[in-house]
Coordinates of C-alpha atoms and ligand atoms in Angstrom, one line a residue:
M1 CA -22.3 33.7 -25.2
D2 CA -25.2 35.2 -27.6
F3 CA -26.8 33.1 -29.9
Q4 CA -28.5 34.5 -32.7
L5 CA -32.0 33.6 -32.8
T6 CA -34.4 33.5 -35.5
A7 CA -37.6 35.5 -35.6
D8 CA -39.7 32.3 -34.8
D9 CA -37.2 31.4 -32.1
T10 CA -37.6 34.8 -30.6
A11 CA -41.2 34.6 -30.9
F12 CA -41.0 31.3 -29.3
R13 CA -39.0 32.6 -26.3
N14 CA -41.4 35.5 -25.8
E15 CA -44.2 33.0 -25.5
V16 CA -42.3 30.8 -23.1
R17 CA -41.3 34.0 -21.0
R18 CA -45.1 35.1 -20.9
F19 CA -46.0 31.8 -19.8
L20 CA -43.3 31.7 -17.1
D21 CA -44.1 34.9 -15.8
E22 CA -47.8 33.7 -15.0
Q23 CA -47.0 30.4 -13.9
V24 CA -44.1 30.3 -11.7
P25 CA -45.6 31.7 -8.4
P26 CA -43.3 33.8 -6.0
A27 CA -43.2 30.9 -3.4
M28 CA -41.5 28.5 -5.9
R29 CA -38.9 31.1 -7.0
R30 CA -38.1 31.6 -3.3
A31 CA -37.9 27.8 -2.9
N32 CA -35.9 27.5 -5.9
D33 CA -33.4 30.4 -4.6
L34 CA -33.0 29.3 -1.3
T35 CA -33.2 25.4 -1.4
T36 CA -30.2 23.8 0.1
C37 CA -31.0 20.5 -1.5
F38 CA -30.2 19.4 -4.9
I39 CA -33.7 19.2 -5.7
V40 CA -36.5 21.4 -5.0
D41 CA -39.1 19.7 -2.7
P42 CA -41.7 18.2 -5.0
D43 CA -44.6 19.5 -2.9
V44 CA -43.4 22.8 -4.2
S45 CA -42.9 22.1 -7.7
V46 CA -45.5 19.9 -8.3
H47 CA -47.9 22.8 -9.1
F48 CA -45.9 24.1 -11.8
H49 CA -45.5 20.9 -13.4
R50 CA -49.1 20.6 -13.6
A51 CA -49.6 23.9 -15.1
L52 CA -47.0 22.7 -17.7
A53 CA -48.9 19.6 -18.4
R54 CA -51.9 21.4 -19.0
K55 CA -50.1 23.6 -21.5
G56 CA -48.6 20.3 -23.2
W57 CA -45.0 21.4 -22.2
S58 CA -44.4 18.9 -19.1
V59 CA -42.2 16.3 -21.0
P60 CA -40.5 18.4 -24.1
S61 CA -37.8 15.9 -24.4
W62 CA -40.2 13.1 -25.1
P63 CA -41.4 12.1 -28.8
V64 CA -44.8 13.6 -29.8
E65 CA -46.5 10.2 -29.6
Y66 CA -46.0 9.9 -25.9
G67 CA -46.9 13.5 -25.3
G68 CA -43.7 15.5 -26.3
T69 CA -43.9 18.9 -27.7
G70 CA -42.0 18.3 -30.9
W71 CA -39.9 21.2 -30.4
T72 CA -36.6 21.7 -32.5
P73 CA -33.4 21.4 -30.2
V74 CA -33.1 25.3 -30.3
Q75 CA -36.7 25.6 -29.0
R76 CA -35.8 22.8 -26.1
Y77 CA -32.8 24.5 -25.2
I78 CA -34.5 28.1 -25.1
F79 CA -37.2 26.6 -22.9
E80 CA -34.6 25.1 -20.5
V81 CA -32.7 28.4 -20.1
E82 CA -35.8 30.3 -19.7
C83 CA -37.0 28.0 -17.0
A84 CA -33.7 28.5 -15.2
R85 CA -33.6 32.1 -15.6
A86 CA -37.1 32.2 -14.1
S87 CA -36.4 30.0 -11.1
A88 CA -38.8 27.4 -12.2
A89 CA -37.9 23.9 -10.7
A90 CA -38.2 20.5 -12.4
Y91 CA -40.6 18.3 -10.7
N92 CA -39.5 14.9 -10.8
N93 CA -36.4 14.1 -13.2
A94 CA -36.2 10.6 -12.1
G95 CA -39.8 10.1 -13.8
A96 CA -39.7 12.3 -16.8
Q97 CA -35.6 12.2 -17.7
F98 CA -34.6 8.7 -16.3
V99 CA -37.5 5.9 -16.2
G100 CA -39.9 7.6 -18.7
P101 CA -37.4 7.0 -21.8
V102 CA -36.5 3.5 -20.3
I103 CA -40.4 2.7 -20.5
M104 CA -40.6 4.1 -23.9
R105 CA -37.7 1.9 -25.1
F106 CA -38.0 -1.5 -23.1
G107 CA -41.6 -1.3 -21.6
T108 CA -44.6 -3.4 -22.4
P109 CA -47.9 -1.6 -24.2
Q110 CA -49.4 -2.1 -20.7
Q111 CA -46.4 -0.4 -19.0
K112 CA -46.4 2.6 -21.4
E113 CA -50.1 3.0 -21.0
T114 CA -50.3 2.9 -17.2
Y115 CA -46.9 4.8 -16.6
L116 CA -46.2 7.6 -19.1
P117 CA -49.2 9.5 -18.9
R118 CA -49.1 9.6 -15.0
I119 CA -45.2 11.0 -15.4
R120 CA -46.5 13.7 -17.8
S121 CA -49.4 14.9 -15.6
G122 CA -47.5 14.5 -12.2
E123 CA -49.5 12.1 -10.6
D124 CA -46.6 10.0 -10.1
H125 CA -43.2 10.7 -8.2
W126 CA -40.6 8.3 -9.1
A127 CA -37.3 7.4 -7.2
Q128 CA -34.1 5.4 -8.1
G129 CA -33.4 2.2 -6.4
Y130 CA -29.9 1.4 -7.9
S131 CA -27.4 1.6 -5.0
E132 CA -27.1 -0.5 -1.9
P133 CA -24.6 -0.7 1.1
G134 CA -21.3 -2.0 -0.8
S135 CA -22.7 -1.8 -4.3
G136 CA -22.4 2.0 -5.6
S137 CA -19.5 2.3 -8.1
D138 CA -19.6 -1.5 -8.4
L139 CA -23.2 -1.5 -9.2
A140 CA -23.3 -5.2 -10.6
S141 CA -22.4 -6.4 -7.0
L142 CA -26.1 -5.6 -6.0
K143 CA -27.7 -8.4 -3.6
T144 CA -31.3 -7.2 -3.1
K145 CA -33.0 -10.6 -4.1
A146 CA -36.0 -11.1 -6.0
V147 CA -37.3 -14.7 -6.3
S148 CA -40.0 -15.8 -9.0
D149 CA -43.2 -17.1 -7.4
G150 CA -46.3 -17.4 -9.6
D151 CA -47.2 -14.0 -10.9
D152 CA -44.8 -12.0 -8.4
Y153 CA -41.2 -11.8 -7.3
V154 CA -40.6 -12.1 -3.7
V155 CA -38.3 -9.0 -2.9
N156 CA -35.8 -9.1 0.2
G157 CA -33.1 -6.8 0.7
Q158 CA -32.1 -3.2 1.0
K159 CA -31.5 0.2 -1.2
I160 CA -29.5 3.3 0.0
W161 CA -29.3 6.8 -0.9
T162 CA -32.8 6.8 -2.6
T163 CA -33.5 10.2 -3.2
L164 CA -36.8 11.4 -2.3
A165 CA -38.1 8.1 -1.6
H166 CA -40.3 9.5 1.1
K167 CA -41.9 11.7 -1.5
S168 CA -42.4 9.1 -3.8
N169 CA -45.1 6.5 -4.7
R170 CA -43.1 4.4 -7.1
L171 CA -39.7 3.2 -7.4
F172 CA -37.5 1.6 -10.4
A173 CA -35.2 -0.7 -8.9
L174 CA -32.5 -3.5 -10.0
V175 CA -32.9 -6.7 -8.1
R176 CA -30.7 -10.1 -8.4
T177 CA -32.7 -12.8 -10.2
S178 CA -29.8 -15.2 -10.7
S179 CA -26.5 -15.9 -9.0
E180 CA -25.2 -17.9 -12.2
G181 CA -22.7 -16.8 -14.6
K182 CA -21.4 -13.1 -14.9
R183 CA -22.9 -10.6 -12.2
Q184 CA -24.2 -8.5 -14.9
E185 CA -26.4 -11.3 -16.1
G186 CA -28.3 -12.0 -13.2
I187 CA -30.1 -8.5 -12.5
T188 CA -33.6 -7.6 -13.6
F189 CA -35.2 -4.1 -13.5
L190 CA -38.4 -3.7 -11.5
L191 CA -41.2 -1.1 -11.4
I192 CA -42.3 -1.4 -7.8
D193 CA -45.1 0.6 -5.9
L194 CA -43.7 1.9 -2.8
D195 CA -47.1 1.4 -0.8
L196 CA -46.6 -2.6 -1.1
P197 CA -46.5 -4.4 2.3
G198 CA -43.0 -5.0 3.4
I199 CA -41.4 -1.6 2.2
T200 CA -39.9 0.5 4.8
I201 CA -38.2 3.8 4.2
R202 CA -36.1 5.5 6.6
P203 CA -34.3 9.0 6.5
I204 CA -30.8 9.9 6.2
I205 CA -29.8 13.6 6.9
G206 CA -27.2 14.6 4.7
N207 CA -24.0 16.7 5.8
G208 CA -26.0 19.9 4.7
G209 CA -28.8 19.3 7.2
D210 CA -31.4 18.0 4.6
H211 CA -33.5 15.0 4.5
E212 CA -33.4 14.3 0.9
F213 CA -32.0 10.6 0.8
N214 CA -33.3 7.5 2.3
E215 CA -32.8 3.7 2.8
V216 CA -35.4 1.4 1.5
F217 CA -35.9 -2.1 3.0
F218 CA -37.6 -4.8 1.5
D219 CA -39.0 -7.7 3.6
T220 CA -40.7 -10.4 1.7
V221 CA -42.4 -7.8 -0.7
R222 CA -44.6 -9.2 -3.6
V223 CA -44.0 -7.2 -6.5
P224 CA -46.3 -8.3 -9.6
K225 CA -43.9 -9.6 -12.8
A226 CA -46.2 -7.0 -14.8
G227 CA -43.7 -4.6 -13.3
R228 CA -40.5 -6.1 -15.0
V229 CA -39.1 -3.8 -17.6
G230 CA -37.1 -6.2 -20.4
E231 CA -36.3 -9.7 -19.9
E232 CA -35.8 -11.3 -16.4
N233 CA -31.7 -11.2 -16.0
K234 CA -31.3 -8.9 -18.9
G235 CA -31.8 -5.7 -16.4
W236 CA -28.1 -4.6 -16.9
E237 CA -28.8 -3.2 -20.7
V238 CA -31.8 -1.4 -19.3
A239 CA -29.7 0.1 -16.2
K240 CA -27.3 1.2 -18.3
Y241 CA -29.3 2.8 -20.8
L242 CA -31.3 4.7 -18.0
L243 CA -27.9 6.1 -16.6
E244 CA -27.1 7.6 -19.8
F245 CA -30.4 9.7 -19.6
E246 CA -29.4 10.3 -15.9
R247 CA -26.0 11.7 -16.4
G248 CA -26.6 13.7 -19.7
G249 CA -30.4 13.7 -20.8
S250 CA -31.2 17.1 -19.3
V251 CA -30.0 20.6 -20.6
M252 CA -27.6 21.6 -17.6
A253 CA -26.0 24.8 -19.2
G254 CA -29.2 26.9 -18.5
R255 CA -29.2 26.0 -14.8
V256 CA -25.7 26.5 -14.3
R257 CA -25.7 29.9 -16.3
A258 CA -28.2 31.0 -13.9
Q259 CA -26.3 30.1 -10.8
F260 CA -23.5 31.8 -12.5
A261 CA -25.5 34.8 -12.7
K262 CA -26.2 34.9 -8.9
L263 CA -22.6 34.3 -8.2
S264 CA -21.3 37.3 -10.3
R265 CA -23.8 39.5 -8.5
L266 CA -22.5 38.1 -5.3
I267 CA -18.9 38.8 -6.3
N268 CA -19.6 42.3 -7.9
T269 CA -21.4 43.5 -4.6
R270 CA -18.9 42.0 -2.2
C271 CA -15.7 41.9 -3.6
P272 CA -15.3 43.6 -7.3
N273 CA -11.8 44.5 -6.7
D274 CA -10.5 41.2 -5.6
P275 CA -8.2 40.0 -8.6
E276 CA -8.0 36.5 -7.8
L277 CA -11.8 36.1 -7.4
V278 CA -12.6 37.8 -10.5
M279 CA -9.9 35.8 -12.5
R280 CA -11.5 32.3 -11.1
L281 CA -14.8 33.8 -12.2
A282 CA -13.8 34.4 -15.7
E283 CA -12.1 31.1 -15.9
L284 CA -15.3 29.5 -14.8
G285 CA -17.5 31.6 -17.3
T286 CA -15.3 29.9 -20.0
D287 CA -15.6 26.6 -18.7
I288 CA -19.4 27.2 -18.5
D289 CA -19.1 28.0 -22.4
A290 CA -17.3 25.0 -23.1
M291 CA -19.9 22.8 -21.3
E292 CA -22.7 24.6 -22.9
M293 CA -21.2 23.5 -26.5
I294 CA -21.0 19.9 -25.4
D295 CA -25.0 20.3 -24.3
L296 CA -25.8 21.8 -27.3
S297 CA -24.0 19.0 -29.4
V298 CA -25.7 16.3 -27.4
L299 CA -29.3 18.0 -27.9
S300 CA -28.8 18.7 -31.5
A301 CA -27.6 15.2 -32.3
H302 CA -30.3 13.2 -30.8
Q303 CA -33.9 12.8 -31.6
A304 CA -36.2 13.4 -28.7
G305 CA -36.5 10.4 -26.3
A306 CA -33.3 9.0 -27.7
N307 CA -30.2 7.9 -25.4
P308 CA -27.2 10.7 -25.4
G309 CA -24.6 7.8 -25.4
P310 CA -21.5 7.8 -23.8
I311 CA -20.8 11.7 -24.2
S312 CA -23.3 11.8 -21.2
S313 CA -20.3 10.8 -19.0
L314 CA -18.4 14.0 -20.2
L315 CA -21.4 16.2 -19.7
K316 CA -21.8 14.8 -16.0
L317 CA -18.0 14.9 -15.4
R318 CA -18.1 18.7 -16.5
W319 CA -21.6 20.0 -14.8
S320 CA -20.6 18.5 -11.7
E321 CA -17.4 20.0 -11.1
I322 CA -18.4 23.3 -12.5
R323 CA -21.5 23.4 -10.0
Q324 CA -18.8 22.4 -7.2
T325 CA -16.8 25.5 -8.5
V326 CA -19.9 27.9 -8.2
S327 CA -20.3 26.8 -4.6
E328 CA -16.7 27.2 -3.7
L329 CA -16.5 30.9 -5.2
A330 CA -19.8 31.8 -3.6
M331 CA -18.2 30.7 0.2
D332 CA -14.9 32.7 -0.8
A333 CA -16.9 35.6 -2.0
A334 CA -19.1 35.9 1.3
G335 CA -16.1 35.0 3.4
E336 CA -16.9 35.0 7.2
E337 CA -20.6 35.6 6.7
A338 CA -20.8 32.2 4.9
L339 CA -20.1 30.3 8.1
R340 CA -23.3 31.0 9.7
W341 CA -25.5 27.8 10.1
V342 CA -29.2 27.6 11.1
D343 CA -30.6 24.3 11.6
E344 CA -34.2 24.8 10.5
R345 CA -35.1 23.5 7.2
P346 CA -36.3 24.3 4.6
L347 CA -34.7 27.9 4.8
Y348 CA -37.2 29.3 2.5
E349 CA -40.0 28.7 5.2
T350 CA -38.2 29.6 8.5
L351 CA -36.0 32.5 7.2
Q352 CA -37.4 36.2 7.3
L353 CA -34.3 38.3 6.7
P354 CA -33.1 40.8 4.2
P355 CA -32.5 39.1 0.9
D356 CA -28.6 39.3 0.8
E357 CA -28.6 37.8 4.2
E358 CA -30.8 35.0 3.4
E359 CA -28.6 34.3 0.5
T360 CA -25.5 33.8 2.3
L361 CA -27.2 31.6 5.0
A362 CA -27.6 29.0 2.2
L363 CA -24.2 29.0 1.1
I364 CA -22.7 26.7 3.5
P365 CA -25.2 24.0 3.3
R366 CA -25.2 24.1 -0.5
Y367 CA -21.4 24.1 -0.6
L368 CA -21.3 20.8 1.6
N369 CA -24.4 19.3 -0.4
G370 CA -22.4 20.1 -3.4
R371 CA -19.8 17.6 -2.6
A372 CA -21.9 14.8 -3.6
F373 CA -22.3 16.5 -7.4
T374 CA -19.2 14.4 -8.3
I375 CA -20.7 11.1 -6.4
M376 CA -24.2 11.1 -7.6
G377 CA -25.0 9.1 -10.9
G378 CA -21.7 7.8 -10.8
T379 CA -18.5 9.3 -9.4
T380 CA -15.9 11.4 -11.3
E381 CA -13.5 8.4 -11.3
V382 CA -16.3 6.3 -12.9
Q383 CA -17.2 8.8 -15.7
T384 CA -13.4 9.1 -16.2
N385 CA -13.1 5.2 -16.9
I386 CA -16.2 5.0 -19.0
L387 CA -14.8 7.9 -21.3
A388 CA -11.3 6.4 -21.4
K389 CA -13.0 3.1 -22.8
S390 CA -15.6 4.4 -24.9
L391 CA -14.5 7.7 -26.3
L392 CA -10.9 7.1 -26.1
G393 CA -10.7 3.4 -26.8
L394 CA -8.1 2.8 -23.9
Ligands
FAD401 C1 -26.8 13.4 -4.1 C2 -26.7 11.9 -4.3 C3 -27.9 11.3 -4.7 C4 -28.0 10.2 -4.8 N1 -29.2 9.4 -5.3 C5 -29.2 8.2 -5.5 C6 -30.6 7.6 -5.9 O1 -31.6 8.3 -5.9 N2 -30.6 6.1 -6.1 C7 -29.5 5.5 -6.1 O2 -29.6 4.2 -6.3 N3 -28.3 5.9 -5.7 C8 -28.1 7.3 -5.3 N4 -26.9 8.0 -5.0 C9 -25.9 6.9 -4.8 C10 -24.6 7.2 -5.9 O3 -25.0 6.4 -6.9 C11 -23.5 6.5 -5.3 O4 -23.0 7.3 -4.1 C12 -22.4 6.4 -6.2 O5 -22.5 5.3 -7.5 C13 -20.9 6.0 -5.6 O6 -21.0 5.0 -4.7 P1 -20.8 4.6 -3.2 O7 -21.4 5.8 -2.7 O8 -21.0 3.1 -2.8 O9 -19.2 4.9 -3.2 P2 -18.0 3.8 -3.9 O10 -18.5 3.2 -5.0 O11 -17.5 3.1 -2.6 O12 -16.9 4.8 -4.2 C14 -15.6 5.1 -3.3 C15 -14.8 5.9 -3.9 O13 -13.8 4.9 -4.6 C16 -13.7 5.3 -6.0 N5 -14.0 4.2 -6.9 C17 -14.7 3.2 -7.0 N6 -14.7 2.2 -8.0 C18 -13.5 2.8 -8.8 C19 -13.0 2.2 -9.9 N7 -13.3 1.3 -10.5 N8 -11.9 3.3 -10.3 C20 -11.8 4.4 -9.6 N9 -12.3 4.7 -8.4 C21 -13.2 4.0 -8.0 C22 -15.1 6.2 -6.2 O14 -14.6 7.1 -7.4 C23 -14.9 6.9 -4.9 O15 -14.0 8.1 -4.9 C24 -26.8 9.2 -4.9 C25 -25.6 9.7 -4.3 C26 -25.7 11.0 -3.9 C27 -24.3 11.5 -3.6

């Protein structure tokens, strides 16, 4: 789809392109193109984030008072599309896109002053401590307990699937502070330093062969109450607010379009005359156009920093299915070549093969990891339930 850009927008796009040409190092492009994880290793992307911070562009979706850019929705969209096109990797969505807006909306002045500048600069890396064994879709059943003791909470329990906790220094977590009344009414939202005594982080290796998830254990961890966001037992509201940003707070179409362009190249070079694949590719292109419209309507309807609302569930539903289709079609296009497996990770550091061979080696771990798109951030069934209730009134 081609948009008609104004002269100002074109000038802006050219400025973004110049910046990316200078600041996206070849090593990051390679890592972005060959990573088999969901997220490019923050050790790689942090340098680019710092360059963005120096330019004042590291948190474009934030209000200007907190360091946002003040861009129009079209400019924000152009920026995301160009970053994707240039293979620039996002550094820490859990910080800038998830917990940042929550701190702006519910945080104390002290929390805003402490945490927001450190997210902007890339000094902090945040992880998300929501899920527990047995508490994923049914998040309100969570059991990690926080008991009030003077100026601290004493936390005991376990989180699971904690993405990049091993690369993070901070965690936002839901804990149980009361067992009275409705389950949702006994939950509190805490900001926790991951170097506190009593915290243990253990790796989980995903089915694609990568270490991206972890288990996080709390054994009598004293967390200062100064890290509580919102009131005690009122964390459910905070948690749900954050989930809207997780599901629909970033522009996805740019990234998906960049993957679609690579997929089209793969199909055009390997099997341009396969009518079934070409038809599936065309259908996918139409699905991406439709998703882009939802993306744009969310972006243009909301001020920087504001929550996207329940439409975020529709966006999450569509982008997760579309990204899975991209990986399925890539597997089909590569055929038997896609079935090679190397254990070493990350591929971008271990491989030294011609580019097209390298690309096919990443396909199967990506396909396997991609099964999780429709699980993370709330499963497809959960998003469908939310949409049925909130948008269709069922
Ligand atoms: C890649 C990835 C990254 C993740 N990162 C994090 C992270 O950083 N931090 C974190 O806290 N969590 C993280 N998670 C966990 C994620 O939020 C949970 O996996 C997810 O919420 C599903 O929970 P579950 O795995 O316990 O599955 P379950 O809730 O046990 O679901 C099992 C199946 O039952 C279905 N189901 C459950 N309830 C219903 C219902 N009411 N109606 C219809 N169907 C239903 C589900 O759709 C699913 O198919 C991550 C997960 C993935 C895959």
